[in-house]
Amino acid sequence: MLAVHLPVFQVLLPLLAAPVSMLLPGSRVSWVFSTLVSWGCFALSVLLLQQVLQEGSISYAIGGWAAPWGIEYRVDTINAFVLLIVSGISSLVLTGAQASIEREVAKNRIDLLYTCWLLALAGLLGIAITGDAFNVFVFLEISALSSYALIALGSGRRALTASFRYLVVGTIGATFIVIGIGLIYMATGTLNMADMGARLPAVAESRTVIAAFAFLIVGIALKMALFPLHFWLPDAYSYAPSPVAAFLAGTATKVAVYLLLRFSFTIFGGDFAFGAMALERVLMPLALLGIFIASLVAIFQMDVKRLLAYSSIAQIGYMVLGISLVSVTGLTAGILHLFNHALIKSALFMVMACVFYRMGATRLDDFAGLGRRMPWTMAAFVAGGLSLIGIPLTVGFVSKWYLVVAVLERGWWPLAVFILFTSLLAVVYVWRVVEVAYLRPAAEGAGRCEAPLSILLPTWVLIMANFYFGIDSSLTVGVASRAAAALLGIGL
Amino acid sequence: MASLGLYNYWLVIALMMIGFYIVITSPNLVKKIIGLNIFQASVFVLYITMGKIIGGSAPILSDQIAVYSNPLPHVLILTAIVVGVATTAVGLSLVVRIYAAYGTMEEDEIEKIEAQEEVPT
């Protein structure tokens, strides 16, 4: 009986838990509570994914109002996968967040952080699960407003300006998206995604629809920090509290990539978005430029969190590159990388939480001698770094492999060379940190100062996940290729 | 003259551009929030306009009424207005904290302070 209502609980659980966590006495209690809620969400998303893989997509009518009039929650392979990523990353990061948050956030604001975290989680899950276009906007703003607050909780005043800049850009992005949705509504008279998808081909020629498409793509590109609309991201990630950065880096931009897939394939349809509008001709050069420039800029960063943030922009480029190939393999690579990069970056930002916990900063100079002083932490960084580069046996390799195969399918071997070359850039920026940590001696009298086990353990779970899914990629590749085929309208 | 009859949409475009321009060019953070508000207001007008039919009535079932305005966009935009208010609240509270931390809310001055903070390497 309850199983029927799984989709709505996926969003309701964190949404209702958020105010409760604020009322709980003491930050420790609210941490335990929010972590349990997050794991609950994860369990729900595992159940949903199982159900989708066995029985096909689920449609849930909120309040019993049938689609297309009522709001529909629609779970198919791709968004069940995204739900799993978002709730999984949130749970793991939150499990290890407590010590680090106590250190980085002012005492009287810690309760609020967990509340905002749950709200952000509810928003991100909502974006992924809903089948209603206007609902996307509402959840987008729920997640965005709470992530502005989360970022502003970072230590130091630069977190405030970073948050403000993100607020301005994020609001413009969301407003563009709402303009786009409004224009589609004008043309089709519906807000249900599937219904929109069915009605749009008939009016695809109209200027309203073309304008809607442009607004939506630019709005989503702002949200996912696609080069050259990435400028808000480095500040936001480097000044936010480290666990928040780990959470947002693994989820927020990924959900935006999902929106790009959803809008361009399910709503506008591949024929319109990539045929008539030739979206790939815009996306591909931007993806390539983004990969190259952001990787290059990452090499010259003096702060490691910032370095990772720039690397995130480059990784978004790989995802978009996969999508812009518009083939099953290309989309599979894009969706795979969405999952894999979430694992990689959350793990690496958790390492930053460990380093920040002990050193109080993550400047490159602070890493001197850390190889000896924090051996487990730095070993995690090396392992995560290898995955970021794409060494075999890691998830990074799996997604790059599919990307190269997809490129070669098209016969564009220079692009394959480009992907290998930019991986070398990743080697350079990861190596810079490793070099300082292992080869530069620590300051005099600095002893061993390993991070507490409570942060280290979840970090290592994330790192091990990098290897587990790198060695046994059957689950991720299976789900990603099914999702890709479904998006392209090719039945499996 | 058809395009003049759609003057509401021209108003939307004008408001949108004014708001957007303020957000981009004004160095004052409060003015940026105001710009953002104007920008969002233009979208409210867009939604309200698209649902309105001249001579259309509110959605009340009656034999005398044949033409109805579409109430759905009007309701949708209520949500968007609430979101806009929330965004403004968060934005302004950030400005308050930025002013307390930096002693200014001019973006160029903040950037100057931030540039000085960065340790030359």
Coordinates of C-alpha atoms in Angstrom, one line a residue:
Chain A
M1 CA 0.0 0.0 0.0
L2 CA 2.7 2.4 1.1
A3 CA 4.9 1.4 -1.9
V4 CA 2.5 3.3 -4.2
H5 CA 3.3 6.5 -2.4
L6 CA 7.1 6.1 -2.6
P7 CA 7.6 9.0 -5.1
V8 CA 5.9 11.6 -2.9
F9 CA 7.7 10.5 0.2
Q10 CA 11.0 11.0 -1.5
V11 CA 10.4 14.7 -1.4
L12 CA 8.1 15.0 1.6
L13 CA 10.5 13.3 4.0
P14 CA 13.3 15.9 3.8
L15 CA 10.8 18.8 3.3
L16 CA 8.9 18.0 6.5
A17 CA 12.0 17.0 8.4
A18 CA 13.7 20.4 7.7
P19 CA 11.6 22.5 10.2
V20 CA 11.7 19.6 12.7
S21 CA 15.5 19.6 12.7
M22 CA 15.4 23.3 13.6
L23 CA 13.3 22.7 16.6
L24 CA 15.4 19.9 18.0
P25 CA 17.6 20.9 20.9
G26 CA 21.3 20.9 20.3
S27 CA 23.3 20.7 17.1
R28 CA 24.3 17.1 17.7
V29 CA 20.7 15.9 17.9
S30 CA 19.8 17.8 14.7
W31 CA 22.9 16.3 12.9
V32 CA 21.8 12.7 13.9
F33 CA 18.3 13.5 12.9
S34 CA 19.2 15.0 9.5
T35 CA 21.6 12.2 8.7
L36 CA 18.9 9.6 9.4
V37 CA 16.5 11.5 7.3
S38 CA 19.0 11.6 4.5
W39 CA 19.7 7.9 4.7
G40 CA 15.9 7.4 4.7
C41 CA 15.8 9.3 1.4
F42 CA 18.6 7.1 0.1
A43 CA 16.6 4.0 1.0
L44 CA 13.6 5.4 -0.8
S45 CA 15.6 6.2 -3.9
V46 CA 17.1 2.7 -3.9
L47 CA 13.6 1.2 -3.7
L48 CA 12.4 3.5 -6.5
L49 CA 15.3 2.6 -8.8
Q50 CA 14.6 -1.1 -8.2
Q51 CA 11.0 -0.6 -9.0
V52 CA 11.7 1.3 -12.1
L53 CA 14.3 -1.2 -13.4
Q54 CA 11.8 -4.0 -12.8
E55 CA 8.5 -2.5 -13.8
G56 CA 9.2 0.5 -16.0
S57 CA 8.5 4.1 -15.2
I58 CA 6.2 5.1 -12.3
S59 CA 3.6 7.8 -12.5
Y60 CA 2.3 9.3 -9.3
A61 CA -0.5 11.9 -9.3
I62 CA -0.2 14.3 -6.4
G63 CA -3.4 14.5 -4.4
G64 CA -5.0 12.1 -6.8
W65 CA -5.4 14.8 -9.5
A66 CA -4.7 13.0 -12.7
A67 CA -2.0 14.3 -15.1
P68 CA -1.9 16.4 -17.3
W69 CA -4.1 18.6 -15.0
G70 CA -2.7 17.7 -11.7
I71 CA 1.0 17.6 -10.8
E72 CA 2.6 14.4 -11.7
Y73 CA 5.7 12.8 -10.3
R74 CA 7.2 10.7 -12.9
V75 CA 10.1 8.4 -12.2
D76 CA 11.9 6.7 -15.1
T77 CA 15.4 5.3 -15.4
I78 CA 17.3 8.6 -15.6
N79 CA 15.7 10.4 -12.8
A80 CA 15.7 7.4 -10.5
F81 CA 19.4 7.3 -11.1
V82 CA 19.7 11.0 -10.3
L83 CA 17.7 10.6 -7.1
L84 CA 20.0 7.8 -6.1
I85 CA 23.1 10.0 -6.7
V86 CA 21.7 13.1 -4.9
S87 CA 20.5 11.2 -1.8
G88 CA 23.5 8.9 -1.7
I89 CA 26.0 11.8 -1.8
S90 CA 24.0 13.8 0.7
S91 CA 23.9 10.9 3.2
L92 CA 27.5 10.0 2.9
V93 CA 28.7 13.6 3.2
L94 CA 26.3 14.4 6.0
T95 CA 27.5 11.3 8.0
G96 CA 31.0 12.7 8.0
A97 CA 30.1 16.3 8.2
Q98 CA 29.5 16.8 11.9
A99 CA 33.1 17.3 13.2
S100 CA 34.0 19.5 10.3
I101 CA 30.9 21.6 10.6
E102 CA 31.5 22.2 14.3
R103 CA 34.9 23.5 13.4
E104 CA 33.9 25.7 10.4
V105 CA 30.5 27.1 11.2
A106 CA 29.6 29.5 14.1
K107 CA 28.1 27.7 17.0
N108 CA 24.7 29.4 17.0
R109 CA 24.1 28.7 13.3
I110 CA 24.9 25.0 13.1
D111 CA 21.2 24.0 13.6
L112 CA 20.2 26.2 10.7
L113 CA 22.8 24.6 8.5
Y114 CA 21.1 21.1 8.9
T115 CA 17.7 22.7 8.2
C116 CA 19.0 24.3 5.1
W117 CA 20.8 21.1 4.1
L118 CA 17.5 19.2 4.3
L119 CA 15.7 21.9 2.3
A120 CA 18.4 21.8 -0.3
L121 CA 18.1 18.0 -0.5
A122 CA 14.3 18.3 -0.8
G123 CA 14.6 20.8 -3.6
L124 CA 17.2 18.8 -5.5
L125 CA 15.2 15.6 -5.2
G126 CA 12.1 17.5 -6.2
I127 CA 13.7 18.8 -9.4
A128 CA 14.7 15.3 -10.3
I129 CA 11.4 13.6 -9.5
T130 CA 8.7 16.0 -10.8
G131 CA 7.0 15.6 -14.1
D132 CA 5.6 19.1 -14.0
A133 CA 7.6 21.9 -15.6
F134 CA 6.5 24.7 -13.2
N135 CA 7.2 22.4 -10.3
V136 CA 10.8 22.3 -11.5
F137 CA 11.0 26.0 -11.0
V138 CA 9.6 25.9 -7.5
F139 CA 12.0 23.1 -6.4
L140 CA 14.8 24.8 -8.2
E141 CA 14.3 27.9 -6.0
I142 CA 13.9 25.8 -2.8
S143 CA 17.2 24.2 -3.4
A144 CA 18.9 27.4 -4.6
L145 CA 17.7 29.6 -1.7
S146 CA 18.8 27.1 0.8
S147 CA 22.2 26.6 -0.9
Y148 CA 22.8 30.4 -0.8
A149 CA 22.3 30.2 2.9
L150 CA 24.5 27.1 3.2
I151 CA 27.3 28.8 1.3
A152 CA 27.0 32.0 3.4
L153 CA 27.6 29.9 6.5
G154 CA 31.2 29.4 5.5
S155 CA 33.9 30.9 7.7
G156 CA 35.2 34.2 6.6
R157 CA 33.4 37.1 5.0
R158 CA 34.2 36.1 1.5
A159 CA 31.6 33.4 1.9
L160 CA 29.0 36.2 2.0
T161 CA 30.1 37.8 -1.2
A162 CA 30.4 34.4 -2.9
S163 CA 26.9 33.6 -1.8
F164 CA 25.6 37.0 -3.0
R165 CA 27.1 36.5 -6.4
Y166 CA 25.6 33.0 -6.6
L167 CA 22.2 34.5 -5.6
V168 CA 22.3 37.0 -8.4
V169 CA 23.3 34.5 -11.0
G170 CA 21.1 31.8 -9.7
T171 CA 18.1 34.0 -9.7
I172 CA 18.7 35.2 -13.2
G173 CA 19.1 31.5 -14.3
A174 CA 15.9 30.5 -12.5
T175 CA 14.0 33.5 -13.9
F176 CA 15.2 32.5 -17.5
I177 CA 13.9 29.0 -16.8
V178 CA 10.5 30.3 -15.7
I179 CA 10.3 32.6 -18.7
G180 CA 11.0 29.6 -20.9
I181 CA 8.4 27.4 -19.1
G182 CA 5.8 30.3 -19.5
L183 CA 6.5 30.6 -23.2
I184 CA 6.0 26.8 -23.7
Y185 CA 2.8 27.0 -21.7
M186 CA 1.7 29.8 -24.1
A187 CA 2.3 27.6 -27.1
T188 CA 1.0 24.3 -25.7
G189 CA -1.4 25.1 -22.9
T190 CA 0.1 22.5 -20.6
L191 CA 2.7 22.2 -17.8
N192 CA 3.0 18.5 -17.7
M193 CA 6.4 17.5 -19.2
A194 CA 5.1 14.4 -21.1
D195 CA 2.1 16.3 -22.4
M196 CA 4.4 19.2 -23.5
G197 CA 6.6 16.7 -25.3
A198 CA 3.5 15.4 -27.1
R199 CA 2.1 18.8 -28.1
L200 CA 5.3 20.7 -29.0
P201 CA 6.1 19.1 -32.4
A202 CA 2.9 20.6 -33.7
V203 CA 3.9 24.2 -32.8
A204 CA 7.7 23.7 -33.1
E205 CA 7.9 26.3 -35.9
S206 CA 6.6 29.2 -33.9
R207 CA 8.9 31.9 -32.6
T208 CA 7.5 31.5 -29.1
V209 CA 8.8 28.0 -28.8
I210 CA 12.2 28.9 -30.2
A211 CA 12.4 31.8 -27.7
A212 CA 11.4 29.4 -24.9
F213 CA 14.1 27.0 -26.0
A214 CA 16.7 29.7 -25.9
F215 CA 15.7 31.0 -22.5
L216 CA 15.6 27.5 -21.0
I217 CA 19.0 26.5 -22.3
V218 CA 20.7 29.6 -21.1
G219 CA 19.0 29.4 -17.8
I220 CA 20.0 25.8 -17.3
A221 CA 23.5 26.5 -18.5
L222 CA 23.8 29.1 -15.8
K223 CA 22.7 26.7 -13.2
M224 CA 25.1 23.9 -14.3
A225 CA 28.0 26.3 -14.6
L226 CA 28.7 25.6 -18.3
F227 CA 31.6 27.6 -19.5
P228 CA 31.4 30.6 -20.0
L229 CA 28.6 30.9 -17.5
H230 CA 30.6 29.3 -14.7
F231 CA 31.9 32.4 -13.0
W232 CA 29.8 32.0 -9.8
L233 CA 31.0 28.5 -9.1
P234 CA 34.7 28.8 -8.0
D235 CA 33.9 31.4 -5.2
A236 CA 30.8 29.5 -4.1
Y237 CA 32.6 26.2 -3.7
S238 CA 35.8 27.5 -2.2
Y239 CA 34.3 29.7 0.5
A240 CA 31.4 27.4 1.5
P241 CA 31.9 25.1 4.5
S242 CA 33.8 22.1 3.1
P243 CA 31.0 19.5 3.6
V244 CA 28.6 21.9 1.9
A245 CA 31.0 22.1 -1.0
A246 CA 31.2 18.3 -1.1
F247 CA 27.4 18.1 -1.1
L248 CA 26.8 20.8 -3.7
A249 CA 29.7 19.8 -6.0
G250 CA 28.2 16.3 -6.1
T251 CA 24.6 17.2 -6.6
A252 CA 23.6 20.8 -7.6
T253 CA 25.3 21.0 -11.0
K254 CA 24.4 17.4 -11.7
V255 CA 20.7 18.0 -11.2
A256 CA 21.1 20.9 -13.7
V257 CA 22.7 18.6 -16.2
Y258 CA 19.7 16.3 -15.7
L259 CA 17.4 19.3 -16.4
L260 CA 19.3 19.9 -19.7
L261 CA 18.7 16.2 -20.7
R262 CA 15.1 16.3 -19.6
F263 CA 14.2 19.6 -21.4
S264 CA 16.1 18.9 -24.6
F265 CA 15.1 15.3 -25.0
T266 CA 11.8 14.7 -23.2
I267 CA 10.1 18.1 -23.7
F268 CA 11.5 19.6 -26.8
G269 CA 12.5 16.2 -28.3
G270 CA 15.9 15.3 -29.8
D271 CA 14.6 16.2 -33.3
F272 CA 13.8 19.7 -32.4
A273 CA 16.7 20.4 -29.9
F274 CA 19.4 18.8 -31.9
G275 CA 17.9 18.6 -35.3
A276 CA 16.2 21.9 -36.0
M277 CA 18.0 24.0 -33.4
A278 CA 21.4 22.3 -33.7
L279 CA 22.0 22.6 -30.0
E280 CA 25.0 20.4 -30.3
R281 CA 26.8 23.0 -32.4
V282 CA 26.6 25.4 -29.4
L283 CA 27.2 22.9 -26.7
M284 CA 30.1 21.1 -28.1
P285 CA 32.5 24.1 -28.6
L286 CA 31.5 25.4 -25.2
A287 CA 32.2 22.0 -23.6
L288 CA 35.6 21.8 -25.3
L289 CA 36.6 25.3 -24.4
G290 CA 35.3 24.8 -20.9
I291 CA 37.3 21.6 -20.4
F292 CA 40.5 23.1 -21.8
I293 CA 40.3 26.6 -20.1
A294 CA 39.0 25.4 -16.8
S295 CA 41.7 22.7 -16.6
L296 CA 44.3 25.2 -17.4
V297 CA 43.1 27.7 -14.9
A298 CA 42.9 24.9 -12.3
I299 CA 46.7 24.3 -12.7
F300 CA 47.4 27.9 -11.5
Q301 CA 45.2 27.9 -8.4
M302 CA 46.9 28.5 -5.1
D303 CA 44.0 27.2 -3.1
V304 CA 43.2 23.5 -3.4
K305 CA 39.4 23.9 -2.9
R306 CA 39.4 26.5 -5.7
L307 CA 41.5 24.2 -7.9
L308 CA 38.9 21.5 -7.4
A309 CA 36.1 24.0 -8.2
Y310 CA 37.7 24.8 -11.6
S311 CA 38.2 21.1 -12.2
S312 CA 34.5 20.7 -11.6
I313 CA 33.8 23.2 -14.4
A314 CA 36.0 21.1 -16.7
Q315 CA 34.2 17.9 -15.7
I316 CA 30.8 19.5 -16.5
G317 CA 32.4 20.0 -19.9
Y318 CA 32.9 16.3 -20.3
M319 CA 29.3 15.6 -19.4
V320 CA 28.1 18.2 -21.9
L321 CA 30.5 16.8 -24.5
G322 CA 28.9 13.4 -24.1
I323 CA 25.4 14.8 -24.4
S324 CA 26.3 16.9 -27.5
L325 CA 27.3 13.8 -29.4
V326 CA 23.6 12.8 -29.4
S327 CA 24.2 9.1 -29.7
V328 CA 23.4 6.3 -27.2
T329 CA 27.1 5.9 -26.3
G330 CA 27.6 9.6 -26.0
L331 CA 24.6 10.1 -23.7
T332 CA 25.6 7.0 -21.7
A333 CA 29.0 8.6 -21.2
G334 CA 27.5 11.9 -20.1
I335 CA 25.1 10.2 -17.7
L336 CA 27.8 7.9 -16.4
H337 CA 30.1 10.8 -15.8
L338 CA 27.3 12.6 -14.0
F339 CA 27.3 9.7 -11.5
N340 CA 31.1 9.1 -11.5
H341 CA 32.0 12.8 -11.1
A342 CA 29.6 13.1 -8.2
L343 CA 31.6 10.3 -6.4
I344 CA 35.0 11.8 -7.4
K345 CA 34.3 15.4 -6.4
S346 CA 32.4 14.7 -3.2
A347 CA 35.3 12.4 -2.1
L348 CA 37.9 15.1 -2.9
F349 CA 35.9 17.9 -1.2
M350 CA 35.6 15.6 1.9
V351 CA 39.4 15.3 1.8
M352 CA 39.4 19.1 1.9
A353 CA 37.1 18.9 5.0
C354 CA 39.7 16.7 6.6
V355 CA 42.5 19.1 5.8
F356 CA 40.5 22.2 6.8
Y357 CA 39.7 20.5 10.1
R358 CA 43.4 20.3 11.0
M359 CA 45.0 23.2 9.1
G360 CA 42.2 25.8 9.1
A361 CA 42.7 26.5 5.4
T362 CA 43.3 24.7 2.2
R363 CA 45.9 26.8 0.5
L364 CA 48.5 24.8 -1.4
D365 CA 51.2 25.9 1.1
D366 CA 49.2 24.3 3.9
F367 CA 49.6 20.9 2.3
A368 CA 53.4 20.9 2.8
G369 CA 54.4 17.7 4.5
L370 CA 50.8 16.5 4.8
G371 CA 51.7 13.2 3.2
R372 CA 53.4 12.3 6.5
R373 CA 51.3 14.3 8.9
M374 CA 47.9 13.1 7.6
P375 CA 48.7 9.9 5.7
W376 CA 45.2 8.5 5.4
T377 CA 43.8 11.8 4.3
M378 CA 46.4 12.4 1.6
A379 CA 46.1 8.7 0.5
A380 CA 42.4 9.5 -0.1
F381 CA 43.4 12.6 -2.1
V382 CA 45.8 10.6 -4.3
A383 CA 43.2 7.9 -4.9
G384 CA 40.5 10.5 -5.6
G385 CA 42.9 12.3 -7.9
L386 CA 43.7 9.2 -9.8
S387 CA 40.0 8.8 -10.4
L388 CA 39.7 12.4 -11.5
I389 CA 42.4 11.8 -14.0
G390 CA 40.8 8.6 -15.2
I391 CA 43.3 5.9 -14.3
P392 CA 42.0 2.3 -15.0
L393 CA 40.1 0.6 -12.1
T394 CA 38.6 4.0 -11.1
V395 CA 35.2 5.4 -12.1
G396 CA 36.9 8.3 -13.9
F397 CA 38.3 5.8 -16.3
V398 CA 35.0 4.2 -17.0
S399 CA 33.3 7.5 -18.0
K400 CA 36.3 8.7 -20.1
W401 CA 36.4 5.3 -21.8
Y402 CA 32.8 5.6 -22.9
L403 CA 33.3 9.1 -23.9
V404 CA 36.3 8.2 -26.1
V405 CA 34.3 5.3 -27.6
A406 CA 31.4 7.6 -28.4
V407 CA 33.7 10.1 -30.0
L408 CA 35.4 7.4 -32.1
E409 CA 32.0 6.1 -33.2
R410 CA 31.6 9.4 -34.9
G411 CA 35.0 9.1 -36.3
W412 CA 36.2 12.3 -34.6
W413 CA 39.6 11.0 -33.5
P414 CA 41.1 14.5 -32.9
L415 CA 38.5 14.8 -30.1
A416 CA 39.7 11.6 -28.6
V417 CA 43.2 13.0 -28.6
F418 CA 41.8 16.1 -27.0
I419 CA 40.2 14.1 -24.2
L420 CA 43.5 12.3 -23.5
F421 CA 45.4 15.6 -23.6
T422 CA 43.0 17.3 -21.1
S423 CA 43.4 14.3 -18.8
L424 CA 47.0 15.1 -18.8
L425 CA 46.1 18.6 -17.6
A426 CA 44.3 16.9 -14.8
V427 CA 47.5 15.0 -14.0
V428 CA 49.3 18.3 -13.7
Y429 CA 46.9 19.9 -11.2
V430 CA 46.5 16.8 -9.1
W431 CA 50.3 16.3 -9.1
R432 CA 50.9 19.9 -7.9
V433 CA 49.0 19.0 -4.7
V434 CA 50.6 15.6 -4.4
E435 CA 54.0 17.1 -4.8
V436 CA 53.6 19.6 -2.1
A437 CA 52.0 17.1 0.2
Y438 CA 54.6 14.4 -0.2
L439 CA 57.8 16.1 -1.3
R440 CA 57.8 19.4 0.5
P441 CA 58.8 19.0 4.2
A442 CA 56.4 20.2 6.9
A443 CA 57.2 23.1 9.1
E444 CA 59.5 22.4 12.1
G445 CA 58.0 20.5 14.9
A446 CA 54.8 19.6 13.1
G447 CA 53.8 16.2 14.2
R448 CA 51.2 13.7 12.9
C449 CA 47.7 15.1 13.0
E450 CA 45.4 12.7 11.2
A451 CA 41.8 13.9 10.7
P452 CA 39.2 12.4 13.1
L453 CA 37.8 9.0 12.1
S454 CA 34.3 10.4 11.8
I455 CA 35.3 12.4 8.7
L456 CA 37.8 10.0 7.4
L457 CA 35.6 7.0 7.3
P458 CA 32.9 8.5 5.1
T459 CA 35.6 9.9 2.9
W460 CA 37.1 6.5 2.4
V461 CA 33.7 5.0 1.8
L462 CA 33.3 7.5 -1.1
I463 CA 36.9 6.7 -2.3
M464 CA 36.1 3.0 -2.2
A465 CA 32.9 3.6 -4.1
N466 CA 35.2 5.2 -6.8
F467 CA 37.0 1.9 -7.1
Y468 CA 34.1 -0.3 -6.7
F469 CA 32.1 1.2 -9.5
G470 CA 35.3 1.5 -11.5
I471 CA 35.9 -2.2 -11.3
D472 CA 32.3 -3.4 -11.5
S473 CA 30.6 -0.9 -13.7
S474 CA 27.8 -3.2 -14.7
L475 CA 25.2 -1.4 -12.6
T476 CA 26.1 2.1 -13.5
V477 CA 26.7 1.4 -17.2
G478 CA 23.5 -0.7 -17.4
V479 CA 21.4 2.1 -15.9
A480 CA 23.1 4.9 -17.8
S481 CA 22.7 3.1 -21.2
R482 CA 19.0 2.3 -20.5
A483 CA 18.5 5.9 -19.5
A484 CA 20.3 7.1 -22.7
A485 CA 18.3 4.8 -24.9
A486 CA 15.0 6.0 -23.3
L487 CA 15.9 9.6 -23.8
L488 CA 16.7 9.1 -27.4
G489 CA 13.5 7.2 -27.8
I490 CA 15.2 3.9 -28.7
G491 CA 13.5 1.0 -26.8
L492 CA 15.7 -1.6 -25.2
Chain B
M1 CA -0.8 48.0 -35.6
A2 CA -1.0 44.5 -34.3
S3 CA 2.3 44.8 -32.6
L4 CA 1.1 47.9 -30.8
G5 CA -1.9 46.0 -29.5
L6 CA 0.5 43.7 -27.7
Y7 CA 1.9 46.7 -25.7
N8 CA 1.9 44.6 -22.6
Y9 CA 4.6 42.4 -24.1
W10 CA 6.6 45.4 -25.1
L11 CA 6.3 46.6 -21.5
V12 CA 7.6 43.2 -20.3
I13 CA 10.6 43.4 -22.6
A14 CA 11.4 47.0 -21.5
L15 CA 11.1 46.0 -17.8
M16 CA 13.2 42.9 -18.3
M17 CA 16.0 44.8 -20.0
I18 CA 15.9 47.6 -17.4
G19 CA 16.1 45.1 -14.6
F20 CA 18.8 43.1 -16.2
Y21 CA 20.8 46.2 -17.0
I22 CA 20.7 47.3 -13.4
V23 CA 21.8 43.9 -12.2
I24 CA 24.8 43.9 -14.5
T25 CA 26.0 47.5 -14.3
S26 CA 25.1 48.8 -10.8
P27 CA 28.0 48.3 -8.3
N28 CA 25.6 48.9 -5.4
L29 CA 24.4 45.6 -4.0
V30 CA 21.0 46.9 -2.9
K31 CA 20.5 48.3 -6.4
K32 CA 21.4 44.9 -7.8
I33 CA 18.6 43.4 -5.7
I34 CA 16.2 46.1 -6.9
G35 CA 17.2 45.3 -10.5
L36 CA 16.6 41.7 -9.8
N37 CA 13.2 42.6 -8.5
I38 CA 12.3 44.6 -11.6
F39 CA 13.6 41.7 -13.8
Q40 CA 11.4 39.2 -11.9
A41 CA 8.4 41.6 -12.0
S42 CA 8.6 41.6 -15.8
V43 CA 8.1 37.9 -15.7
F44 CA 5.1 38.3 -13.5
V45 CA 3.6 40.7 -16.0
L46 CA 4.4 38.2 -18.8
Y47 CA 2.5 35.4 -17.1
I48 CA -0.4 37.6 -16.2
T49 CA -0.7 38.9 -19.7
M50 CA -0.6 35.5 -21.3
G51 CA -3.6 34.4 -19.3
K52 CA -5.7 37.4 -19.9
I53 CA -8.3 37.6 -22.7
I54 CA -9.8 41.0 -23.4
G55 CA -13.4 40.9 -22.1
G56 CA -12.7 37.6 -20.4
S57 CA -14.1 37.0 -17.0
A58 CA -12.9 35.3 -13.8
P59 CA -13.5 31.6 -13.8
I60 CA -17.0 31.6 -12.3
L61 CA -19.4 29.3 -14.0
S62 CA -22.4 31.3 -15.1
D63 CA -24.8 31.2 -18.1
Q64 CA -24.1 34.8 -18.9
I65 CA -20.4 34.4 -19.3
A66 CA -18.9 32.9 -22.5
V67 CA -15.3 34.1 -22.4
Y68 CA -13.0 33.3 -19.6
S69 CA -9.4 34.4 -18.8
N70 CA -7.1 31.6 -18.0
P71 CA -6.6 31.7 -14.2
L72 CA -3.8 29.2 -14.2
P73 CA -0.9 31.5 -15.1
H74 CA -2.2 34.0 -12.6
V75 CA -2.1 31.3 -9.8
L76 CA 1.3 30.2 -11.0
I77 CA 2.7 33.6 -10.7
L78 CA 1.5 33.9 -7.1
T79 CA 4.0 31.2 -6.4
A80 CA 6.7 33.0 -8.4
I81 CA 6.0 36.2 -6.4
V82 CA 6.4 34.3 -3.2
V83 CA 9.7 33.0 -4.5
G84 CA 10.7 36.5 -5.5
V85 CA 10.0 37.8 -2.0
A86 CA 12.0 35.0 -0.5
T87 CA 14.9 35.7 -2.8
T88 CA 14.8 39.4 -2.0
A89 CA 14.8 38.6 1.7
V90 CA 17.8 36.3 1.4
G91 CA 19.6 38.8 -0.8
L92 CA 19.0 41.8 1.5
S93 CA 20.0 39.8 4.6
L94 CA 23.3 38.9 2.8
V95 CA 23.8 42.6 2.0
V96 CA 23.3 43.5 5.6
R97 CA 26.0 40.9 6.6
I98 CA 28.3 42.0 3.8
Y99 CA 28.0 45.6 5.0
A100 CA 28.8 44.6 8.5
A101 CA 31.8 42.6 7.4
Y102 CA 33.2 45.0 4.8
G103 CA 31.9 48.4 5.8
T104 CA 30.7 49.0 2.3
M105 CA 28.1 47.6 -0.1
E106 CA 29.7 48.9 -3.3
E107 CA 30.9 45.9 -5.4
D108 CA 34.0 47.7 -6.7
E109 CA 35.2 48.6 -3.2
I110 CA 34.5 45.1 -2.0
E111 CA 36.6 43.7 -4.8
K112 CA 39.4 46.1 -3.9
I113 CA 39.4 44.9 -0.3
E114 CA 39.3 41.2 -1.5
A115 CA 42.2 41.8 -3.9
Q116 CA 44.3 43.3 -1.1
E117 CA 43.5 40.3 1.2
E118 CA 44.9 37.8 -1.3
V119 CA 48.4 37.0 -0.3
P120 CA 50.8 37.6 -3.1
T121 CA 52.6 34.4 -3.9

